[in-house]
Amino acid sequence: MAFTFRSPAGTQALVTLLSICYAVDEARADDIFFSDMPMVLTASRLSQSPLDAPAAITTIDREMIEASGFTEIHDLLRLVPGFLVADWPDGSPTVANHGLGDAYDRRIKVMIDGRTVNSPLWGNTNWHDLPLRVDDVDHIEVVRGPNGAAYGANAFQGVINIITRAPATEEGLTLISRFGDFGFTDNGFRINGASGQALDWRLSASRRAATTFKSHRDEDGDPKSEEAIRRTVVNFQASAQLGARDELRVHLGASDGADRRGYPPETADFSPIRTDRNRHHYLQLSWTRSFDAESDLNLQYYHQAYQVRSAWTSRAGFPVDIDVDTHRDEVELQFTRRLSPEWQVLAGAGARHDATRSPSYFNRSDTLEATYWQAFGSVTWQPLVPLRVNLGGTFEHHDYSGKLFSPRLAINYALGVDSALRLSTGLAYRAPSLMESESMQSVRYRGQIVRLFYHAGLPVDPEQVRYTELGYVAQFRELGLGIDTRIFRERYTNYIDDQVCRHNRAPRCAFAPPAGYDRSATYFLNSGAFTMRGFEFSVDWRKPGFGRAVLAQAFIDIEENGRILDQQIMTSAPASMTSLLLIKDLPQRWRLSLGYYHNHPFHWLNDGGEVSSRDRYDLKLAKRFGTLDAENEFALTVQSLTGGYGEFDENQFRAQPQVFASLKLSW
């Protein structure tokens, strides 16, 4: 494999990190794969050390979450190598991995405790509407590459698994209050049942509000859109041990809120300032029977629903609405068994039903339904003490893409007790979303279509990526140092893009217009092939009594392999991007943390635009008080110390610095 980078720093970093790879201690043959490194679940569906995982995985732990000062879950992904995050006032925040990002982050699978939360409509994640808060999260596991072998279609560029705090891990009452400029407030509580009871439970609730974007004028003097959000979130979790081998868990929650967004009165034709109402609720049930430490049976069911109500009157006097109702039900069974010291197997199957209704998006009043089923499995073979071979895959059928098979082969070789090399290769898909398959987004007036936006007039095939990666993971205990590196090559084909065509003049549409309409439409098509190469690493250094430093770095290059209609794909990833979180313990239980986030210039696709080279600095100063085991804390946080900056499209949207204080009290 040949790798090229647009930044010479990439070559230097590669040489440095590869030399570290070979500076490892001699292996201890009787304990080669065992250490006290944090266990991870998301890479393969098996609980395992990162040394054994068949894919690169980053864990954002509770200490990092608190030290970052972030109050929104999507912002935490800025700490992951290669991940891009942006907010914008006309829709949900968006997240991308190594480029290809646009307004709808539909190429990354997002889960909460194993429950998929991507929307059936676009396949994206409505980050502001997730029915949980940062304070509910224990840690986040992020697979930094395709993982279709474990989770099927749409685990295309990565998987994010948000894992909440287990009720059994805490008790008592915690109150949290944050307040700052731009009308920012965030107040909540968390109450837990007493320990040692038959039923462990936790109830949490919060209410937050903020002006996320203020209208400003661009270089031509044109006003831009604004946004203010308000959310109320309630969550309940309970777990019960039903005998020595069985555990039952129940999660349920809801989110209710409103977004005030749009353009100032003098500018808007179709989107004046309006209020979008949204509601989200879910129920998740799971049962686990444990046979031994490495063998269990798990059955999970969940139901979730999402509703949006948005309507206004255009300048031309006709009504516009974008009401959406979605429902999802999914059931999944998974079995894991250790057959012998050399062999371990995992097998499972699941089925999902999605239902979506939106007269505006589909130009029809009935409900669109889709079914999905999959069978997945993996076999892990350890023929030698230092060698593990994992072969796995997912076979599935989706209404929008037919039958797909996503395989993966991964080989892990232990260089020592706390270090290992990983070589993996495989194939993953992204199935077309409901919008890309069925949409006819229209505005009607007096029974006639007066405006047509997205129209899925042509069939599209699933996107495909073939990938190969070489990784190295190590923990140097005597130095308090952890290292995770990855070199990768990903070849994409059948990329789904959108283009504008016209029914009455060139470029003419290749499909028939709806009755009574002969103007333009935006349609979807498969638009070519390209190759992404990159190198990324993270360094996690800790010293008790001093603090911690977590560095994440990525270098990315995209090359065209065929005719691509949107040449901005080539610049959709920064050549270099960096995040650094410094945590310094100070006397008298004070703690100072500094976050630094940098990217080279790049381009968000579709609704996004150019973002220039940027350096962002965040600062948090916190004081712990009370007993040593209490979470009592007062803190002051400043986000973007150097001022406002362009976000998603620097000519359109400008994020503002944020200053807020927080107080946390626990009993």
Short mmCIF file of C-alpha atoms in Angstrom, two decimals, residues 13-14 16-18 20-21 56 144 420-422 469-474 483-487 535-539 553:
data_model
loop_
_atom_site.label_atom_id
_atom_site.label_comp_id
_atom_site.label_asym_id
_atom_site.label_seq_id
_atom_site.Cartn_x
_atom_site.Cartn_y
_atom_site.Cartn_z
CA ALA A 13 4.37 11.67 12.72
CA LEU A 14 4.19 8.35 10.87
CA THR A 16 7.75 8.66 15.00
CA LEU A 17 4.78 6.45 15.78
CA LEU A 18 6.07 3.47 13.82
CA ILE A 20 7.35 3.48 18.96
CA CYS A 21 5.58 0.40 17.61
CA ALA A 56 -9.76 0.76 15.91
CA ARG A 144 -13.10 4.82 13.82
CA ALA A 420 -0.50 -5.59 19.86
CA LEU A 421 -0.58 -5.14 16.09
CA ARG A 422 -3.83 -5.44 14.15
CA GLU A 469 -6.05 -1.01 7.97
CA LEU A 470 -2.96 -1.62 10.05
CA GLY A 471 -3.18 -0.64 13.70
CA TYR A 472 -1.02 -0.64 16.81
CA VAL A 473 -2.27 -0.37 20.40
CA ALA A 474 -0.02 -0.20 23.45
CA ILE A 483 -0.96 4.80 22.30
CA ASP A 484 -3.38 3.90 19.52
CA THR A 485 -2.34 4.27 15.86
CA ARG A 486 -3.97 3.37 12.58
CA ILE A 487 -3.03 3.52 8.90
CA PHE A 535 -2.98 7.99 9.27
CA GLU A 536 -4.27 8.75 12.74
CA PHE A 537 -3.12 8.29 16.29
CA SER A 538 -4.02 9.12 19.86
CA VAL A 539 -1.77 9.45 22.89
CA GLN A 553 -4.27 13.55 15.41
#
